[in-house]
Short mmCIF file of C-alpha atoms and ligand atoms in Angstrom, two decimals:
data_model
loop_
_atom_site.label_atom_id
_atom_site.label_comp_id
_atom_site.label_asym_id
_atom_site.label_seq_id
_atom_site.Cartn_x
_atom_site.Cartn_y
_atom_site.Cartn_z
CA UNK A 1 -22.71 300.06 88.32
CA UNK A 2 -23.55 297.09 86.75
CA UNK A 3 -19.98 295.83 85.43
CA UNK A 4 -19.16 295.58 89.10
CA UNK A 5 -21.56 292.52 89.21
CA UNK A 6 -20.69 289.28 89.50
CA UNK A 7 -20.93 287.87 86.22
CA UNK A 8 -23.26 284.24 86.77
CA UNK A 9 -22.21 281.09 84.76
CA UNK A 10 -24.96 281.56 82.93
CA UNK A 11 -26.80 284.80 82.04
CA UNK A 12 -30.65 284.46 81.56
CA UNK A 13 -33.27 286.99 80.40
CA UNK A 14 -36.10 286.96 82.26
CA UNK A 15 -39.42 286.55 80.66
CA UNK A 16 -40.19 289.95 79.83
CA UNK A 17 -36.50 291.23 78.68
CA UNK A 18 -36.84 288.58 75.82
CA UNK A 19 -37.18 290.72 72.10
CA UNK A 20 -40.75 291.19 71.06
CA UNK A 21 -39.51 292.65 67.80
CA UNK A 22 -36.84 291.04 65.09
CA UNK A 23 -34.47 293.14 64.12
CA UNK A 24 -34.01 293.55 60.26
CA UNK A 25 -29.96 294.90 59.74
CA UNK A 26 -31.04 295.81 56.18
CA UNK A 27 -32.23 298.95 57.68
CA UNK A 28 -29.13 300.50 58.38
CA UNK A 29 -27.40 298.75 55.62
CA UNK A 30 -25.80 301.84 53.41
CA UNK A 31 -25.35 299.34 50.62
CA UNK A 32 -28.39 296.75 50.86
CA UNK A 33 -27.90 293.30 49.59
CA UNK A 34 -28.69 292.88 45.94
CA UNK A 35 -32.13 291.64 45.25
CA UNK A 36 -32.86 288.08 43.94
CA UNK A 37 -32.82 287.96 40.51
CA UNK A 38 -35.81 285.70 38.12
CA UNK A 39 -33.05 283.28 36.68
CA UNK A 40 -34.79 283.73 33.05
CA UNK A 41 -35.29 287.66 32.73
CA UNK A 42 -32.52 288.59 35.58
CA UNK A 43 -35.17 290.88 36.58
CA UNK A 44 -35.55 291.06 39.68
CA UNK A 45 -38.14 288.94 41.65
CA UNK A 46 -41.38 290.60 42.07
CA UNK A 47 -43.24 289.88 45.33
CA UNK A 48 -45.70 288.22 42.93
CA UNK A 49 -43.44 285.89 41.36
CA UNK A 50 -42.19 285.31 45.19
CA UNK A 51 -45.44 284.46 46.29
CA UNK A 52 -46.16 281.53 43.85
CA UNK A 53 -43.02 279.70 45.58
CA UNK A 54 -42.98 281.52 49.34
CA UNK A 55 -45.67 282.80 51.82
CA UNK A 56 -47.11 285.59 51.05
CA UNK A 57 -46.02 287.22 54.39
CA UNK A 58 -42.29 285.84 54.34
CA UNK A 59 -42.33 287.23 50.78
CA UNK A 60 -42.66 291.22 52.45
CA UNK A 61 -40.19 290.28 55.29
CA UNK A 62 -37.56 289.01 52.24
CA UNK A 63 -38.32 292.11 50.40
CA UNK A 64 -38.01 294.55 52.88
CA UNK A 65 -34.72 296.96 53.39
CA UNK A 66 -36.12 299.23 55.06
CA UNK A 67 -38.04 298.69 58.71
CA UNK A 68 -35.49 297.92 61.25
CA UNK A 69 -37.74 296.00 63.70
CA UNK A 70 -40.28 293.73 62.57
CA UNK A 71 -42.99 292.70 65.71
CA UNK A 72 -42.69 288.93 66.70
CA UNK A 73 -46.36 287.77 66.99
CA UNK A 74 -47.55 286.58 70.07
CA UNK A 75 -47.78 282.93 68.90
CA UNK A 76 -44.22 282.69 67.98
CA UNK A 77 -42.80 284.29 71.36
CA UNK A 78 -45.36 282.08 73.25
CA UNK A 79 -43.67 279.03 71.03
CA UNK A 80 -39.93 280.48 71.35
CA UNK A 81 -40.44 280.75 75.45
CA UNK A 82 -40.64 276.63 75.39
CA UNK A 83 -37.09 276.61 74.92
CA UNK A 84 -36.08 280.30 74.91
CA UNK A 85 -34.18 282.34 75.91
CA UNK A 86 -31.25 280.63 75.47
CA UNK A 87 -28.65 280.42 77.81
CA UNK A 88 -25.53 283.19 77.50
CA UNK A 89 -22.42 281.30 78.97
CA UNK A 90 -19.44 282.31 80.51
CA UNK A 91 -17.09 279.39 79.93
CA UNK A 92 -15.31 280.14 83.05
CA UNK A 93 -14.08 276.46 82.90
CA UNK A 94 -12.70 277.17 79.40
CA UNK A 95 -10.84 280.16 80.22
CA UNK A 96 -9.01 278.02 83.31
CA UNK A 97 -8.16 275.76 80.91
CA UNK A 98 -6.10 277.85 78.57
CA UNK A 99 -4.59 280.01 80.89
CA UNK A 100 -6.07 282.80 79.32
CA UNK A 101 -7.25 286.49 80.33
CA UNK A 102 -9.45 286.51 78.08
CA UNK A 103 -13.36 286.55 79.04
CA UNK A 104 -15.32 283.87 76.82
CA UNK A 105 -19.00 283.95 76.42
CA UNK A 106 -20.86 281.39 74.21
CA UNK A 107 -24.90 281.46 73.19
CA UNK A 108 -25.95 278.09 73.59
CA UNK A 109 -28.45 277.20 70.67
CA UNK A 110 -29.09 273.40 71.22
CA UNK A 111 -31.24 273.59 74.24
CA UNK A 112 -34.08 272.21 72.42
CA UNK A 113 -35.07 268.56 70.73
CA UNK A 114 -34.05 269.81 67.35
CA UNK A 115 -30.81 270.20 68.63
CA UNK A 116 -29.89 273.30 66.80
CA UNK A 117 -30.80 277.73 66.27
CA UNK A 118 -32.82 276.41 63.41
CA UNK A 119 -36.16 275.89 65.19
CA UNK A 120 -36.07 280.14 65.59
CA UNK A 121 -36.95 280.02 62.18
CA UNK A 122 -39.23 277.12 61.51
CA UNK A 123 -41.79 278.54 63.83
CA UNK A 124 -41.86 281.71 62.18
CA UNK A 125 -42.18 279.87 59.02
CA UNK A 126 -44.61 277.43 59.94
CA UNK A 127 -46.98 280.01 61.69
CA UNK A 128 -46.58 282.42 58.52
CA UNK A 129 -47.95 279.11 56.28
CA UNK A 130 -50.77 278.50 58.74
CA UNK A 131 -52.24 281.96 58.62
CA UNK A 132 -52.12 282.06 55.23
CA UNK A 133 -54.52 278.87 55.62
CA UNK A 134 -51.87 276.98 53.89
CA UNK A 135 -52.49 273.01 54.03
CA UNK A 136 -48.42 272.11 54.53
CA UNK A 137 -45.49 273.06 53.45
CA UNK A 138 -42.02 271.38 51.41
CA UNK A 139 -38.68 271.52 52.37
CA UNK A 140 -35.26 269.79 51.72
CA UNK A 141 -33.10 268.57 54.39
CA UNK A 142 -29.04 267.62 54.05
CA UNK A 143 -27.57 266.74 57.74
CA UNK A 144 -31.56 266.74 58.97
CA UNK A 145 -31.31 269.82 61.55
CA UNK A 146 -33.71 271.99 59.34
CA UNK A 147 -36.08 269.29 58.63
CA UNK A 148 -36.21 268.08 62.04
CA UNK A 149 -36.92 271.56 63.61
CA UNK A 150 -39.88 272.19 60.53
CA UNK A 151 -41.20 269.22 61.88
CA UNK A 152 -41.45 270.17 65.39
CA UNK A 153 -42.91 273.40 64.38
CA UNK A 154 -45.38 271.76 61.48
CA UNK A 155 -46.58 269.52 64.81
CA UNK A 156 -47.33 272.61 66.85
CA UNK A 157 -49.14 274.45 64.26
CA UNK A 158 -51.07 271.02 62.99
CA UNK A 159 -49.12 271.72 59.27
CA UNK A 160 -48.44 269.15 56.93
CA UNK A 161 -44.68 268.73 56.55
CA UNK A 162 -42.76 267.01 53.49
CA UNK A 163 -39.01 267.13 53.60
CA UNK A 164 -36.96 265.69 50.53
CA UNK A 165 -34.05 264.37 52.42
CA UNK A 166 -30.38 263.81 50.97
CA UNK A 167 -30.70 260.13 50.13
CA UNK A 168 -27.06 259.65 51.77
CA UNK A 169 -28.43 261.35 55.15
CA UNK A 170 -31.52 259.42 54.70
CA UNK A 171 -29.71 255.46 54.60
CA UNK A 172 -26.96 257.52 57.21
CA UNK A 173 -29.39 259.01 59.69
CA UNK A 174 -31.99 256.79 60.55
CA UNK A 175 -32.75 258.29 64.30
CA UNK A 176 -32.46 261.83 62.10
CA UNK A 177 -35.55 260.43 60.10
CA UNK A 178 -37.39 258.97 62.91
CA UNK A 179 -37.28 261.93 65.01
CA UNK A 180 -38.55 263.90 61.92
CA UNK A 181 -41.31 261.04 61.15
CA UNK A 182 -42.22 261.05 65.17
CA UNK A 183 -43.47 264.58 64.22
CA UNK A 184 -45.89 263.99 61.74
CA UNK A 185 -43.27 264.48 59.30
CA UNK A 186 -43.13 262.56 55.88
CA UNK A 187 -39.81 262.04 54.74
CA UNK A 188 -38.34 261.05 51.33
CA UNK A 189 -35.12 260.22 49.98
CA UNK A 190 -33.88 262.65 47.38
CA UNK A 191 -33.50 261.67 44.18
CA UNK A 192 -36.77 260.14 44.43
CA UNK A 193 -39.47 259.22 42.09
CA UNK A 194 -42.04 261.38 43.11
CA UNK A 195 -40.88 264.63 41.20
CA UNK A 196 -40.24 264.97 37.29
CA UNK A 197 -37.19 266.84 38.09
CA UNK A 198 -36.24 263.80 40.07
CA UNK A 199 -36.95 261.40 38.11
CA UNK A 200 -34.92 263.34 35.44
CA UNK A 201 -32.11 263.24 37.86
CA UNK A 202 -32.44 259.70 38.64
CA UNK A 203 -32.18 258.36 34.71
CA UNK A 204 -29.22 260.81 33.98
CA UNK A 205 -27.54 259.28 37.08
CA UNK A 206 -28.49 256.09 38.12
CA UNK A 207 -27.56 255.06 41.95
CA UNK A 208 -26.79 258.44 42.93
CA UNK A 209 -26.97 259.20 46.46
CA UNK A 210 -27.95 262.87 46.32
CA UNK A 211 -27.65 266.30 46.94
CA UNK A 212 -28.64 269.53 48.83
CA UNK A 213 -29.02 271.22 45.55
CA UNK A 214 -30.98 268.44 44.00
CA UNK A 215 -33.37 268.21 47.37
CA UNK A 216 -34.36 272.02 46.73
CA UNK A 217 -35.21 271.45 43.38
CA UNK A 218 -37.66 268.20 44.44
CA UNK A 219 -38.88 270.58 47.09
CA UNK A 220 -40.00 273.18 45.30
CA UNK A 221 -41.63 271.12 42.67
CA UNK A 222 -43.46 269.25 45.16
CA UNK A 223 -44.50 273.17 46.14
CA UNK A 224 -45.24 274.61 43.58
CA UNK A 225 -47.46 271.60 41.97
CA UNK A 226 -49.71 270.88 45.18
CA UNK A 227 -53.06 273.17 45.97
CA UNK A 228 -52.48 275.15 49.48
CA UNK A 229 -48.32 273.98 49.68
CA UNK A 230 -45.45 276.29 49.44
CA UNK A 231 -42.00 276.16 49.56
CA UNK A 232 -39.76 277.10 52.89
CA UNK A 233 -35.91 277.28 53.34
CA UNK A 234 -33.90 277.22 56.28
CA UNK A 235 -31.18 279.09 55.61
CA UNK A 236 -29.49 281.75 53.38
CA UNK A 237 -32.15 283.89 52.47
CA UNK A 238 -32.84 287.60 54.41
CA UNK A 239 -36.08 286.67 55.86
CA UNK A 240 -34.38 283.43 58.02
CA UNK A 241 -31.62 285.81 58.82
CA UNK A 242 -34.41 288.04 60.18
CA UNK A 243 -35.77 285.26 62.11
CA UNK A 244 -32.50 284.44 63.63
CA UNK A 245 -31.70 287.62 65.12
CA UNK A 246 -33.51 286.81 68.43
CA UNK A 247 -29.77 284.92 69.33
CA UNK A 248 -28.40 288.35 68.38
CA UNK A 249 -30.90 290.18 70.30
CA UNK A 250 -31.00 288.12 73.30
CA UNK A 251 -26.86 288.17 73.56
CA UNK A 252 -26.84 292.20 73.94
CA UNK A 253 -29.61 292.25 75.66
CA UNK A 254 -27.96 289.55 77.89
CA UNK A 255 -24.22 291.64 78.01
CA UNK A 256 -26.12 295.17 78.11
CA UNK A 257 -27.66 293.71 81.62
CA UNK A 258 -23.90 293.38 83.24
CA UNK A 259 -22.38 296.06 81.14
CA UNK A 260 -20.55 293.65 79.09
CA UNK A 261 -18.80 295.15 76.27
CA UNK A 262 -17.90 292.17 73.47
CA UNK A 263 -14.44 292.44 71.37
CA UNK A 264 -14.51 290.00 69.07
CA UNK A 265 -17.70 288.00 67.57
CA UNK A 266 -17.68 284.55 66.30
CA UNK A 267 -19.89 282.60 64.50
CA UNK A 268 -19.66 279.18 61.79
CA UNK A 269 -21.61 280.25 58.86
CA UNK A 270 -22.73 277.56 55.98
CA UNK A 271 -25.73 279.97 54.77
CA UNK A 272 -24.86 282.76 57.23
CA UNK A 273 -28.21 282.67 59.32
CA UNK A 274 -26.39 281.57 62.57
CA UNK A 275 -23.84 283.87 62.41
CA UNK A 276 -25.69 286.51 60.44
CA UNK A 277 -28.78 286.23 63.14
CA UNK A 278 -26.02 286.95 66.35
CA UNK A 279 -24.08 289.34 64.83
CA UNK A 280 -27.07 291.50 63.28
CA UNK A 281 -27.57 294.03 66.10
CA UNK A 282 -23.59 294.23 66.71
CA UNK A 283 -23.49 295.36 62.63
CA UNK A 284 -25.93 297.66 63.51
CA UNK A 285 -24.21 299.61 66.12
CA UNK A 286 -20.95 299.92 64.08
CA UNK A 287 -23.17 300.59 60.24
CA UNK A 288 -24.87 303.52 62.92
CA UNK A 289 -21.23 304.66 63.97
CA UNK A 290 -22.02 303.76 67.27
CA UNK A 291 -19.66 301.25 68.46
CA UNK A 292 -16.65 298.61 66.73
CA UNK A 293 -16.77 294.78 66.91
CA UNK A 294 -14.44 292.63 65.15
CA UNK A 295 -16.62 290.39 63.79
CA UNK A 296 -15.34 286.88 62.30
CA UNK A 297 -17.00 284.27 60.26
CA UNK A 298 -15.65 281.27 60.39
CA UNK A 299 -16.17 278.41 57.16
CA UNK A 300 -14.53 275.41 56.51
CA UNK A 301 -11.62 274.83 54.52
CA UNK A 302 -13.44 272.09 52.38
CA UNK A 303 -16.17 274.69 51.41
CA UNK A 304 -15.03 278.43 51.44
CA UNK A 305 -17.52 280.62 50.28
CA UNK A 306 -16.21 283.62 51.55
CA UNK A 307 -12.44 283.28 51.95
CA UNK A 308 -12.00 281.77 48.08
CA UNK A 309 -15.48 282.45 46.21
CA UNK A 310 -16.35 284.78 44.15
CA UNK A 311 -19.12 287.23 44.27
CA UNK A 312 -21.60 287.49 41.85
CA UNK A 313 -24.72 286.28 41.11
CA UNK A 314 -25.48 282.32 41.02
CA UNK A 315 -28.30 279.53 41.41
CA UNK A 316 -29.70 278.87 44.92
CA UNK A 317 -29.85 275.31 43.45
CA UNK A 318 -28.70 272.86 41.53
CA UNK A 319 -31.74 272.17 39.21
CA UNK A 320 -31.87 275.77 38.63
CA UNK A 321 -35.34 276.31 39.34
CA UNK A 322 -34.67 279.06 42.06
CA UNK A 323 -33.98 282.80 41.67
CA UNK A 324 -30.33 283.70 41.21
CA UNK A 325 -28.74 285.84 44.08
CA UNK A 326 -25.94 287.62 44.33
CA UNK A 327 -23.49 286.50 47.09
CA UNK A 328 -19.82 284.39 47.47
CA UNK A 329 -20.32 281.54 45.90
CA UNK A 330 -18.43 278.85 45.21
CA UNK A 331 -20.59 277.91 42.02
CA UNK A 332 -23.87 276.04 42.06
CA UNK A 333 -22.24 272.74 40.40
CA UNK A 334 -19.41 272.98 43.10
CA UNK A 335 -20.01 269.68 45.68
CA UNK A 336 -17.44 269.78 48.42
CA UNK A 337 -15.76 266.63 49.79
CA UNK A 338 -17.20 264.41 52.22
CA UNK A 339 -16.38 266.93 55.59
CA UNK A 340 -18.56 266.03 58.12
CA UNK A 341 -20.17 269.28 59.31
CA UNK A 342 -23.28 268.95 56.65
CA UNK A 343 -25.04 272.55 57.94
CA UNK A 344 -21.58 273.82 56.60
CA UNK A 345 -22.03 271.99 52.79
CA UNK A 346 -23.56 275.26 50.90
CA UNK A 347 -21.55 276.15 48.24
CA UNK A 348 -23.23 279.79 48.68
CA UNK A 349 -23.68 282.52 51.60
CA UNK A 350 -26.54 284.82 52.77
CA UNK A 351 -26.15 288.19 50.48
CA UNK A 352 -26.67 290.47 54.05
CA UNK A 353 -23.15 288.48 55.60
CA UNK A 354 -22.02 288.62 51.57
CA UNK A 355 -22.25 292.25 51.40
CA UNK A 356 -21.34 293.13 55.21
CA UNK A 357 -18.02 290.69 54.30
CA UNK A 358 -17.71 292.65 50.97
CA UNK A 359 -18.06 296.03 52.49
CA UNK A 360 -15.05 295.04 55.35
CA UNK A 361 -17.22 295.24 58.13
CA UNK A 362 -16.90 291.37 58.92
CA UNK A 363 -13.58 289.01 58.77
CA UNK A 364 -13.74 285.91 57.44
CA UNK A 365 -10.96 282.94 57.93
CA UNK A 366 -11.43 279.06 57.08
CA UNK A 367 -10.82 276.26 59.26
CA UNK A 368 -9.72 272.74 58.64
CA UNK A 369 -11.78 269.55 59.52
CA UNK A 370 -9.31 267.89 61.96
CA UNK A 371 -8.31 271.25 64.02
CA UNK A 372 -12.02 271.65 64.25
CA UNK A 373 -12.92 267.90 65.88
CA UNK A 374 -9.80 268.71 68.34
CA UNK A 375 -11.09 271.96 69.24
CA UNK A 376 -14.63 270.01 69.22
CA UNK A 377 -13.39 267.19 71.49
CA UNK A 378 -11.68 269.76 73.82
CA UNK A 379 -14.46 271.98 74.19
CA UNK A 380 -16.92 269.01 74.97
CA UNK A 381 -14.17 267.66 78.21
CA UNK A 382 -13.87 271.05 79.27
CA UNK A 383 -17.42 272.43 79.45
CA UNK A 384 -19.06 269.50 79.09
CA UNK A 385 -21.65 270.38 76.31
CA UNK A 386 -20.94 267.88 73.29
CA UNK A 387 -20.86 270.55 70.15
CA UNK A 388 -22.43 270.02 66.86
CA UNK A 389 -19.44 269.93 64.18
CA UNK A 390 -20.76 273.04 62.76
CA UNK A 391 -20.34 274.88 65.84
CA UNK A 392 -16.77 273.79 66.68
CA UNK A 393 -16.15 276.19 63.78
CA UNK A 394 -16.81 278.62 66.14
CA UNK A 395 -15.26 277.32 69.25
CA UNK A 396 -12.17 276.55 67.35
CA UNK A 397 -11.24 280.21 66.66
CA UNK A 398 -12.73 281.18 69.66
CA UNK A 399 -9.78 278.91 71.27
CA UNK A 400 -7.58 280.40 69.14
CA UNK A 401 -7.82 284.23 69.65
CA UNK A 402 -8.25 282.96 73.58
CA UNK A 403 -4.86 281.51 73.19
CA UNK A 404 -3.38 285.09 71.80
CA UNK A 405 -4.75 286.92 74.34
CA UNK A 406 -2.97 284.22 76.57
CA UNK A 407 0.31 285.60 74.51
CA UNK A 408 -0.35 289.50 74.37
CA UNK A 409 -1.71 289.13 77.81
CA UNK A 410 -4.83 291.05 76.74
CA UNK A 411 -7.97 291.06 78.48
CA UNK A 412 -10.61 290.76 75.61
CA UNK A 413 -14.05 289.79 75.48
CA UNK A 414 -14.82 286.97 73.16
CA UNK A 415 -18.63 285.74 72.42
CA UNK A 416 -18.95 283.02 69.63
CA UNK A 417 -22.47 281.29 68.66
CA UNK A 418 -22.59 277.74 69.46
CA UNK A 419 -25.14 276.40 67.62
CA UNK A 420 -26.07 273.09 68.37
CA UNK A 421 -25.63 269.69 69.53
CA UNK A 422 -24.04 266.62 67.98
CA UNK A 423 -25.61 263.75 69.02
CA UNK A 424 -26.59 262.89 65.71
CA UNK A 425 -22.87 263.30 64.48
CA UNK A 426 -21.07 260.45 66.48
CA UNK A 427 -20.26 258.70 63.42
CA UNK A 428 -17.74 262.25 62.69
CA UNK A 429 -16.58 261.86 66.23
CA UNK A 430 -16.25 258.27 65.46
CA UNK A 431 -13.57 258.60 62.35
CA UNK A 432 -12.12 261.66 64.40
CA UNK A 433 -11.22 259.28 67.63
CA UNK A 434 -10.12 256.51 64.86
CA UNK A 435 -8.04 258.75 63.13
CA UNK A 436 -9.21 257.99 59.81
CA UNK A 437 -10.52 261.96 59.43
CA UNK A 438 -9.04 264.19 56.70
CA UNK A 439 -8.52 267.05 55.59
CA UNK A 440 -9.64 267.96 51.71
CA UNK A 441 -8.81 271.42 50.77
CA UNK A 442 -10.40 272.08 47.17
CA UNK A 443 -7.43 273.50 44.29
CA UNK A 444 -7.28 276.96 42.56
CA UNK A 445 -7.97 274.80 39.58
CA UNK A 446 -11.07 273.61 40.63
CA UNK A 447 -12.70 276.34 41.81
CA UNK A 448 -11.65 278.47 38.87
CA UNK A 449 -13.60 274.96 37.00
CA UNK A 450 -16.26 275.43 39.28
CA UNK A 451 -16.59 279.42 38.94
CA UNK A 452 -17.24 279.16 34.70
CA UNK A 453 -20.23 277.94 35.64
CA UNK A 454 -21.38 280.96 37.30
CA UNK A 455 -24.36 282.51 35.08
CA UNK A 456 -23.77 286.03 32.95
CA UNK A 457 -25.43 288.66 34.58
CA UNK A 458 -25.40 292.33 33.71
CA UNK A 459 -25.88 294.54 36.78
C1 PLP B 1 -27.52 274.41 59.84
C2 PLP B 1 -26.55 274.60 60.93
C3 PLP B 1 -25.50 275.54 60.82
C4 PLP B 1 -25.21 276.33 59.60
O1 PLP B 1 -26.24 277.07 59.04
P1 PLP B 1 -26.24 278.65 59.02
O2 PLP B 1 -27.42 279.00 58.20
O3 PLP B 1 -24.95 279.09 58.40
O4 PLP B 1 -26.36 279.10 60.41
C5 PLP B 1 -24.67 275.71 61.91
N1 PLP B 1 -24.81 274.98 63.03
C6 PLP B 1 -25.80 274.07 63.17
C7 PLP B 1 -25.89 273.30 64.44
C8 PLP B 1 -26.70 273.85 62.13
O5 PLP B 1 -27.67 272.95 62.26
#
């Protein structure tokens, strides 16, 4: 029987176990996510409308509820077996460490130069684009993970790629932007001077150093205004989520192979693809009745979508050009303090994890900044991988429910995503070691400031 097995430190698929299909969890969703709205009519967005901003092909994949597995095409599993599958780990070492019973497993994302899951859905992306016979496409980067993976994918497909990058990140993360650049990449600074909308931004506030929101907007201008361009996103919407369930995928596939059965699943989410891509096939079973998972989400305590937002419709952006969607949102205008996991800065979520976390079949908890650089700096001495801030999200309550099992002496599988790497984050580590980090939890007052900005839908 194959739980007898020895369970290796790592569990690999081999070649031909790796998925040749995505799986699409809107399929067995009783209550699909609510559609993405035209922010003028709050109609909502016809495929046509999609199409003038998104491939034509991502634009189907977005809109569809219905097909539960979606064929990878050769090109993109020939690109994802450069770096794929990723490694399943049993943090043996870990579980020595805290004296626990528990069984930990983590899916290592970072195994490849971008450093992070996001390069599962760049490819798809990028190779979408280039059959279209699309010329390049535009993007907006915050921390530079996204934009660095586009880039690697833009090389391989011989794409143009233009990423509006946070001007903060941009002066911050020079090696971010060279890596980016090194791949063909052109990179600006957003606000820049290049878009009307950022140009508008720049006179109504001189010297600012930007935003995510503000990026978009530049991005999709620079889209929608240039022959054979469109626009592509690297998190939050369905399609990326769709993308991302090869880590899901891969992890069952990988546990199914020793009989494995997982307890609890953990994942950071900032957009939700991450944690929305690994738990995907796990929602399945238990939407099909077929088997339970407690499922956790884990956000930070600077920026809780799902533990303190509110769920309703609201801009994508913060220039208000996108479509609205429905999901728990913190409001568009809502910029969270300086915390130092940028992947984790979206004052939105994903509406799949916003509708799986309204319907009760996911948890959601919040963690603060400093209890997730300890659990960061722990996790790195211990197993040796240095984590990406966004990830120690993750690790931290993976430590955590280790530590109760450790109390209740029960023997529970845990399996939490862990996302990246931080090399590019030493400056966090850097005020972490120093002690100057802190921990800024946003007031009742100013979300409920933040939520009257939420538009008035009717639904
Ligand atoms: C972008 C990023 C995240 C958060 O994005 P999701 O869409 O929520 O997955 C998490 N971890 C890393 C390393 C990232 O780069």
């Amino acid at each position: 029987m194959a739980a007898n097995k020895e369970i290796p430190y790592k569990i690999y698929l081999e070649e031909n176990e790796m998925p040749k299909a995505w799986y699409n969890v809107r399929a067995d969703m009783k209550n699909k996510p609510a559609p993405l709205l035209n922010p003028g009519t709050h109609q909502p967005m016809t495929a046509q409308e999609l199409e003038g901003v998104f491939c034509a092909e991502l634009v189907q994949q977005e809109l569809d509820n219905t097909t539960a597995y979606i064929p990878i095409p050769q090109e993109i599993q020939n690109f994802y077996k450069m770096y794929r599958p990723s490694p399943l780990v049993r943090a043996y070492c870990l579980e020595e460490k805290l004296k626990t019973p528990a069984k930990i497993y983590y899916k290592f994302e970072g195994n490849n130069t971008s450093g992070s899951h996001k390069l599962n859905s760049a490819i798809a992306q990028a190779y979408y684009a280039k059959k279209q016979g699309l010329k390049g496409v535009t993007t907006e980067t915050g921390a530079g993970q996204w934009g660095t993976a586009l880039s690697m994918a833009c090389a391989y497909l011989d794409l143009d790629c233009q990423v509006y990058m946070v001007k903060v990140s941009y002066e911050q993360k020079p090696f971010r932007r060279e890596v980016m650049r090194t791949y063909g990449a052109s990179v600006t600074p957003s606000p820049s001077n290049t878009t009307n909308v950022g140009r508008q931004i720049l006179a109504e506030h001189p010297g600012t150093t930007g935003s995510l929101g503000c990026a978009i907007s530049e991005a999709v201008e620079a889209a929608v205004t240039q022959e054979g361009y469109r626009y592509v996103l690297g998190s939050v919407l369905n399609q990326v989520l769709l993308h991302q369930s090869v880590i899901g995928l891969e992890t069952k596939a990988a546990l199914d192979k020793y009989g494995i059965k997982p307890d609890i699943i953990i994942g950071c989410a900032g957009g939700g693809s991450n944690l929305g891509g690994l738990i995907s096939p796990f929602a399945g079973d238990m939407l099909r009745g077929e088997a339970n998972y407690r499922i956790i989400a884990v956000e930070p305590a600077s920026c809780p979508s799902l533990t303190r937002g509110k769920y309703a419709y609201d801009f994508c952006d913060t220039g208000k050009v996108c479509p609205l969607a429905k999901m728990y949102t913190l409001g568009s205008n809502f910029i969270p303090s300086a915390n130092h996991a940028g992947g984790l800065r979206y004052h939105g979520m994903s509406s799949i994890v916003s509708q799986l976390y309204h319907d009760g079949l996911i948890e959601a908890t919040s963690v603060e900044q400093t209890k997730v650089f300890e659990a960061a700096e722990y996790f790195a001495r211990v197993e040796g991988i240095l984590p990406a801030p966004e990830s120690s999200h993750a690790i931290r309550v993976a430590i955590d429910e280790a530590i109760k099992c450790r109390e209740t002496g029960e023997e529970k599988t845990i399996v939490f995503g862990l996302t990246g790497t931080g090399y590019f984050d030493m400056v966090a580590y850097e005020k972490f070691n120093n002690g100057e980090m802190g921990d800024y939890i946003p007031t009742d007052e100013e979300l409920e400031k933040s939520f009257t900005t939420l538009p008035q839908v009717e639904e």
